[in-house]
Amino acid sequence: MPNTPTATSPIIPSPASGHAEGVSNDEFRAAMSRLASGVVLVTAQEPPLDPDDPSAPGSEDVGMTATAFMSVSLDPPLVLVSLREGSRMDELLDEQPLWAVSVLSESQRHIAGRFAMKGRVSDRLLFADIPYTRGEYTDAPLVGGALAVLECRTEQRVRAGDHTLVIGRVLTARVPSAEGGPLTYFRGRYRQLG
């Protein structure tokens, strides 16, 4: 008798999972925490609330730590960052097409932690003691001592579950610091290679 594939039954979720596919949030989070990723700081400049009113608050720098960042294409040069839907950075990049990325080094764990805090103080205070320059095209902060810095312009936004995938065309890419290794994120903690 020839081997014939047997029918497989669909995965039926347990009542505790809450997902039709049968995986709980905790199971998915635990599995994905085993994937090491690099750590970047995504920055952009929020435009003034009312540019015609000199007494209105001016533009403000905004930053967010991200571990879901990747190269998409070499020609044209494209990158992708995943943002929690409805987050301040997601809402800002929906209006502001120019943004920047600083690839953090292993000595910049404090920066990653600072911009990952929930319920944090204003971003203006978070940038206060961090050395940075401004991007030539984006005017966004580029962190001093980062392993690489990129300036980007949004090409596409894609809704994906509870996140927005922002695909950006790279306008500039520099490697200002060759010192040290990358900051990585693995099993829920910032780590160093080696």
PDB file of C-alpha atoms in Angstrom:
ATOM      1  CA  MET A   1       0.000   0.000   0.000  1.00  0.00           C
ATOM      2  CA  PRO A   2       1.448   3.392  -0.909  1.00  0.00           C
ATOM      3  CA  ASN A   3       2.126   5.891   1.824  1.00  0.00           C
ATOM      4  CA  THR A   4      -0.591   8.478   1.824  1.00  0.00           C
ATOM      5  CA  PRO A   5      -0.541  11.511   4.020  1.00  0.00           C
ATOM      6  CA  THR A   6      -2.914  11.251   6.891  1.00  0.00           C
ATOM      7  CA  ALA A   7      -5.363  14.004   7.533  1.00  0.00           C
ATOM      8  CA  THR A   8      -4.360  16.247  10.353  1.00  0.00           C
ATOM      9  CA  SER A   9      -6.904  17.662  12.686  1.00  0.00           C
ATOM     10  CA  PRO A  10      -7.019  21.410  13.151  1.00  0.00           C
ATOM     11  CA  ILE A  11      -5.442  22.811  16.265  1.00  0.00           C
ATOM     12  CA  ILE A  12      -8.162  23.487  18.757  1.00  0.00           C
ATOM     13  CA  PRO A  13      -7.308  26.157  21.287  1.00  0.00           C
ATOM     14  CA  SER A  14      -7.584  25.421  24.936  1.00  0.00           C
ATOM     15  CA  PRO A  15     -10.027  27.710  26.719  1.00  0.00           C
ATOM     16  CA  ALA A  16      -7.134  29.459  28.492  1.00  0.00           C
ATOM     17  CA  SER A  17      -5.318  30.448  25.307  1.00  0.00           C
ATOM     18  CA  GLY A  18      -7.751  33.032  23.973  1.00  0.00           C
ATOM     19  CA  HIS A  19      -6.355  32.637  20.433  1.00  0.00           C
ATOM     20  CA  ALA A  20      -7.933  30.619  17.653  1.00  0.00           C
ATOM     21  CA  GLU A  21      -4.509  29.304  16.674  1.00  0.00           C
ATOM     22  CA  GLY A  22      -4.014  27.774  20.104  1.00  0.00           C
ATOM     23  CA  VAL A  23      -1.047  29.792  21.370  1.00  0.00           C
ATOM     24  CA  SER A  24      -1.353  32.008  24.418  1.00  0.00           C
ATOM     25  CA  ASN A  25       0.270  35.420  24.779  1.00  0.00           C
ATOM     26  CA  ASP A  26       2.645  33.962  27.393  1.00  0.00           C
ATOM     27  CA  GLU A  27       3.627  31.015  25.172  1.00  0.00           C
ATOM     28  CA  PHE A  28       4.276  33.283  22.196  1.00  0.00           C
ATOM     29  CA  ARG A  29       6.227  35.793  24.303  1.00  0.00           C
ATOM     30  CA  ALA A  30       8.370  33.014  25.821  1.00  0.00           C
ATOM     31  CA  ALA A  31       9.148  31.493  22.422  1.00  0.00           C
ATOM     32  CA  MET A  32      10.058  34.835  20.829  1.00  0.00           C
ATOM     33  CA  SER A  33      12.227  35.853  23.802  1.00  0.00           C
ATOM     34  CA  ARG A  34      14.673  33.156  22.622  1.00  0.00           C
ATOM     35  CA  LEU A  35      15.369  35.195  19.471  1.00  0.00           C
ATOM     36  CA  ALA A  36      18.224  37.621  20.108  1.00  0.00           C
ATOM     37  CA  SER A  37      17.819  41.017  18.497  1.00  0.00           C
ATOM     38  CA  GLY A  38      19.729  44.251  18.217  1.00  0.00           C
ATOM     39  CA  VAL A  39      18.587  47.341  20.090  1.00  0.00           C
ATOM     40  CA  VAL A  40      18.022  50.712  18.434  1.00  0.00           C
ATOM     41  CA  LEU A  41      16.728  54.110  19.429  1.00  0.00           C
ATOM     42  CA  VAL A  42      14.146  55.455  16.965  1.00  0.00           C
ATOM     43  CA  THR A  43      13.887  59.252  17.053  1.00  0.00           C
ATOM     44  CA  ALA A  44      11.826  61.917  15.348  1.00  0.00           C
ATOM     45  CA  GLN A  45      10.991  65.542  15.842  1.00  0.00           C
ATOM     46  CA  GLU A  46       7.424  66.422  16.705  1.00  0.00           C
ATOM     47  CA  PRO A  47       6.469  69.623  14.879  1.00  0.00           C
ATOM     48  CA  PRO A  48       5.342  72.685  16.861  1.00  0.00           C
ATOM     49  CA  LEU A  49       1.690  72.608  17.952  1.00  0.00           C
ATOM     50  CA  ASP A  50       1.024  75.987  16.360  1.00  0.00           C
ATOM     51  CA  PRO A  51       3.878  77.280  14.179  1.00  0.00           C
ATOM     52  CA  ASP A  52       2.104  80.645  13.755  1.00  0.00           C
ATOM     53  CA  ASP A  53       1.932  81.304  17.503  1.00  0.00           C
ATOM     54  CA  PRO A  54       5.341  82.253  18.986  1.00  0.00           C
ATOM     55  CA  SER A  55       4.063  81.532  22.509  1.00  0.00           C
ATOM     56  CA  ALA A  56       2.987  77.952  21.633  1.00  0.00           C
ATOM     57  CA  PRO A  57       5.306  75.071  22.571  1.00  0.00           C
ATOM     58  CA  GLY A  58       7.991  74.480  19.945  1.00  0.00           C
ATOM     59  CA  SER A  59       9.010  71.228  18.335  1.00  0.00           C
ATOM     60  CA  GLU A  60       9.967  68.373  20.635  1.00  0.00           C
ATOM     61  CA  ASP A  61      12.308  65.421  20.181  1.00  0.00           C
ATOM     62  CA  VAL A  62      10.698  62.015  20.682  1.00  0.00           C
ATOM     63  CA  GLY A  63      12.531  58.719  21.172  1.00  0.00           C
ATOM     64  CA  MET A  64      11.619  55.064  21.525  1.00  0.00           C
ATOM     65  CA  THR A  65      13.676  51.922  22.131  1.00  0.00           C
ATOM     66  CA  ALA A  66      12.998  49.207  19.560  1.00  0.00           C
ATOM     67  CA  THR A  67      14.175  45.626  19.174  1.00  0.00           C
ATOM     68  CA  ALA A  68      12.029  44.838  16.118  1.00  0.00           C
ATOM     69  CA  PHE A  69      14.166  46.586  13.503  1.00  0.00           C
ATOM     70  CA  MET A  70      15.595  45.095  10.332  1.00  0.00           C
ATOM     71  CA  SER A  71      17.012  45.711   6.887  1.00  0.00           C
ATOM     72  CA  VAL A  72      14.457  45.065   4.123  1.00  0.00           C
ATOM     73  CA  SER A  73      16.150  45.938   0.825  1.00  0.00           C
ATOM     74  CA  LEU A  74      19.514  47.029  -0.538  1.00  0.00           C
ATOM     75  CA  ASP A  75      18.175  48.599  -3.743  1.00  0.00           C
ATOM     76  CA  PRO A  76      16.473  50.817  -2.796  1.00  0.00           C
ATOM     77  CA  PRO A  77      17.848  50.907   0.762  1.00  0.00           C
ATOM     78  CA  LEU A  78      14.870  50.147   3.027  1.00  0.00           C
ATOM     79  CA  VAL A  79      14.522  49.330   6.716  1.00  0.00           C
ATOM     80  CA  LEU A  80      11.540  48.326   8.849  1.00  0.00           C
ATOM     81  CA  VAL A  81      10.617  49.088  12.443  1.00  0.00           C
ATOM     82  CA  SER A  82       7.646  47.635  14.280  1.00  0.00           C
ATOM     83  CA  LEU A  83       5.719  50.055  16.523  1.00  0.00           C
ATOM     84  CA  ARG A  84       2.955  49.292  18.992  1.00  0.00           C
ATOM     85  CA  GLU A  85      -0.269  50.589  17.448  1.00  0.00           C
ATOM     86  CA  GLY A  86      -1.405  53.787  19.160  1.00  0.00           C
ATOM     87  CA  SER A  87       1.978  54.446  20.808  1.00  0.00           C
ATOM     88  CA  ARG A  88       3.306  57.976  20.731  1.00  0.00           C
ATOM     89  CA  MET A  89       5.912  57.055  18.092  1.00  0.00           C
ATOM     90  CA  ASP A  90       3.302  55.278  15.950  1.00  0.00           C
ATOM     91  CA  GLU A  91       1.059  58.340  16.016  1.00  0.00           C
ATOM     92  CA  LEU A  92       3.967  60.697  15.365  1.00  0.00           C
ATOM     93  CA  LEU A  93       5.298  58.720  12.387  1.00  0.00           C
ATOM     94  CA  ASP A  94       1.789  58.644  10.963  1.00  0.00           C
ATOM     95  CA  GLU A  95       2.095  62.442  10.595  1.00  0.00           C
ATOM     96  CA  GLN A  96       5.866  62.963  10.420  1.00  0.00           C
ATOM     97  CA  PRO A  97       7.529  61.035   7.551  1.00  0.00           C
ATOM     98  CA  LEU A  98      11.126  61.776   8.645  1.00  0.00           C
ATOM     99  CA  TRP A  99      12.788  59.784  11.421  1.00  0.00           C
ATOM    100  CA  ALA A 100      16.151  58.401  12.477  1.00  0.00           C
ATOM    101  CA  VAL A 101      17.660  55.275  14.007  1.00  0.00           C
ATOM    102  CA  SER A 102      20.710  54.952  16.254  1.00  0.00           C
ATOM    103  CA  VAL A 103      22.084  51.387  16.572  1.00  0.00           C
ATOM    104  CA  LEU A 104      23.041  51.235  20.246  1.00  0.00           C
ATOM    105  CA  SER A 105      26.346  49.879  21.502  1.00  0.00           C
ATOM    106  CA  GLU A 106      26.784  47.592  24.504  1.00  0.00           C
ATOM    107  CA  SER A 107      27.756  50.627  26.632  1.00  0.00           C
ATOM    108  CA  GLN A 108      24.418  52.337  25.920  1.00  0.00           C
ATOM    109  CA  ARG A 109      22.125  50.055  27.936  1.00  0.00           C
ATOM    110  CA  HIS A 110      21.063  53.040  30.058  1.00  0.00           C
ATOM    111  CA  ILE A 111      19.753  54.816  26.953  1.00  0.00           C
ATOM    112  CA  ALA A 112      17.749  51.763  25.882  1.00  0.00           C
ATOM    113  CA  GLY A 113      16.238  51.420  29.358  1.00  0.00           C
ATOM    114  CA  ARG A 114      15.439  55.094  29.642  1.00  0.00           C
ATOM    115  CA  PHE A 115      13.461  55.247  26.385  1.00  0.00           C
ATOM    116  CA  ALA A 116      11.678  51.930  27.045  1.00  0.00           C
ATOM    117  CA  MET A 117      10.115  53.065  30.346  1.00  0.00           C
ATOM    118  CA  LYS A 118       6.337  53.117  30.573  1.00  0.00           C
ATOM    119  CA  GLY A 119       4.760  56.242  32.064  1.00  0.00           C
ATOM    120  CA  ARG A 120       8.001  58.159  31.661  1.00  0.00           C
ATOM    121  CA  VAL A 121       8.582  61.867  31.946  1.00  0.00           C
ATOM    122  CA  SER A 122       8.707  64.070  28.865  1.00  0.00           C
ATOM    123  CA  ASP A 123      11.169  63.034  26.192  1.00  0.00           C
ATOM    124  CA  ARG A 124      12.817  66.463  26.430  1.00  0.00           C
ATOM    125  CA  LEU A 125      14.174  65.497  29.862  1.00  0.00           C
ATOM    126  CA  LEU A 126      15.256  62.058  28.624  1.00  0.00           C
ATOM    127  CA  PHE A 127      17.482  63.633  25.962  1.00  0.00           C
ATOM    128  CA  ALA A 128      18.935  66.222  28.382  1.00  0.00           C
ATOM    129  CA  ASP A 129      22.216  64.460  29.244  1.00  0.00           C
ATOM    130  CA  ILE A 130      22.660  62.284  26.145  1.00  0.00           C
ATOM    131  CA  PRO A 131      25.203  63.473  23.580  1.00  0.00           C
ATOM    132  CA  TYR A 132      23.656  63.665  20.125  1.00  0.00           C
ATOM    133  CA  THR A 133      23.813  65.499  16.834  1.00  0.00           C
ATOM    134  CA  ARG A 134      20.916  66.395  14.580  1.00  0.00           C
ATOM    135  CA  GLY A 135      20.264  64.581  11.341  1.00  0.00           C
ATOM    136  CA  GLU A 136      20.943  66.519   8.173  1.00  0.00           C
ATOM    137  CA  TYR A 137      17.604  65.549   6.573  1.00  0.00           C
ATOM    138  CA  THR A 138      15.390  64.658   9.540  1.00  0.00           C
ATOM    139  CA  ASP A 139      16.638  67.066  12.232  1.00  0.00           C
ATOM    140  CA  ALA A 140      16.062  64.090  14.575  1.00  0.00           C
ATOM    141  CA  PRO A 141      18.593  63.245  17.318  1.00  0.00           C
ATOM    142  CA  LEU A 142      21.387  60.833  16.330  1.00  0.00           C
ATOM    143  CA  VAL A 143      22.933  59.391  19.496  1.00  0.00           C
ATOM    144  CA  GLY A 144      26.649  59.985  20.023  1.00  0.00           C
ATOM    145  CA  GLY A 145      28.648  56.760  20.397  1.00  0.00           C
ATOM    146  CA  ALA A 146      26.083  54.687  18.473  1.00  0.00           C
ATOM    147  CA  LEU A 147      27.510  51.947  16.257  1.00  0.00           C
ATOM    148  CA  ALA A 148      25.545  53.245  13.258  1.00  0.00           C
ATOM    149  CA  VAL A 149      23.037  56.004  12.541  1.00  0.00           C
ATOM    150  CA  LEU A 150      20.464  56.159   9.760  1.00  0.00           C
ATOM    151  CA  GLU A 151      18.037  58.821   8.615  1.00  0.00           C
ATOM    152  CA  CYS A 152      14.825  57.583   7.034  1.00  0.00           C
ATOM    153  CA  ARG A 153      11.692  58.717   5.221  1.00  0.00           C
ATOM    154  CA  THR A 154       8.553  56.606   5.553  1.00  0.00           C
ATOM    155  CA  GLU A 155       7.667  54.766   2.342  1.00  0.00           C
ATOM    156  CA  GLN A 156       4.891  52.532   3.659  1.00  0.00           C
ATOM    157  CA  ARG A 157       2.904  51.751   6.811  1.00  0.00           C
ATOM    158  CA  VAL A 158       1.353  48.305   7.245  1.00  0.00           C
ATOM    159  CA  ARG A 159      -1.020  47.348  10.046  1.00  0.00           C
ATOM    160  CA  ALA A 160      -0.090  43.961  11.486  1.00  0.00           C
ATOM    161  CA  GLY A 161      -2.128  42.817  14.480  1.00  0.00           C
ATOM    162  CA  ASP A 162      -1.505  45.217  17.361  1.00  0.00           C
ATOM    163  CA  HIS A 163       1.521  46.797  15.659  1.00  0.00           C
ATOM    164  CA  THR A 164       2.319  49.028  12.697  1.00  0.00           C
ATOM    165  CA  LEU A 165       5.221  48.067  10.440  1.00  0.00           C
ATOM    166  CA  VAL A 166       6.882  51.257   9.242  1.00  0.00           C
ATOM    167  CA  ILE A 167       9.076  50.798   6.166  1.00  0.00           C
ATOM    168  CA  GLY A 168      11.496  53.637   5.600  1.00  0.00           C
ATOM    169  CA  ARG A 169      13.833  54.589   2.774  1.00  0.00           C
ATOM    170  CA  VAL A 170      17.311  55.231   4.138  1.00  0.00           C
ATOM    171  CA  LEU A 171      18.425  58.761   3.272  1.00  0.00           C
ATOM    172  CA  THR A 172      21.784  58.651   5.072  1.00  0.00           C
ATOM    173  CA  ALA A 173      23.739  55.862   6.761  1.00  0.00           C
ATOM    174  CA  ARG A 174      26.917  56.413   8.740  1.00  0.00           C
ATOM    175  CA  VAL A 175      29.124  54.347  11.012  1.00  0.00           C
ATOM    176  CA  PRO A 176      30.449  56.965  13.453  1.00  0.00           C
ATOM    177  CA  SER A 177      31.797  54.502  16.021  1.00  0.00           C
ATOM    178  CA  ALA A 178      33.587  51.234  15.378  1.00  0.00           C
ATOM    179  CA  GLU A 179      34.280  50.755  19.098  1.00  0.00           C
ATOM    180  CA  GLY A 180      32.555  48.102  21.174  1.00  0.00           C
ATOM    181  CA  GLY A 181      29.952  45.522  20.350  1.00  0.00           C
ATOM    182  CA  PRO A 182      26.208  45.769  19.841  1.00  0.00           C
ATOM    183  CA  LEU A 183      23.615  45.944  22.578  1.00  0.00           C
ATOM    184  CA  THR A 184      21.331  42.915  22.237  1.00  0.00           C
ATOM    185  CA  TYR A 185      18.014  41.880  23.737  1.00  0.00           C
ATOM    186  CA  PHE A 186      17.532  38.223  24.710  1.00  0.00           C
ATOM    187  CA  ARG A 187      15.130  36.494  27.116  1.00  0.00           C
ATOM    188  CA  GLY A 188      13.697  39.801  28.288  1.00  0.00           C
ATOM    189  CA  ARG A 189      17.014  41.483  29.144  1.00  0.00           C
ATOM    190  CA  TYR A 190      19.626  43.702  27.510  1.00  0.00           C
ATOM    191  CA  ARG A 191      22.848  41.763  26.979  1.00  0.00           C
ATOM    192  CA  GLN A 192      26.316  41.972  25.438  1.00  0.00           C
ATOM    193  CA  LEU A 193      27.801  39.529  22.956  1.00  0.00           C
ATOM    194  CA  GLY A 194      30.510  37.247  24.240  1.00  0.00           C
TER     195      GLY A 194
END
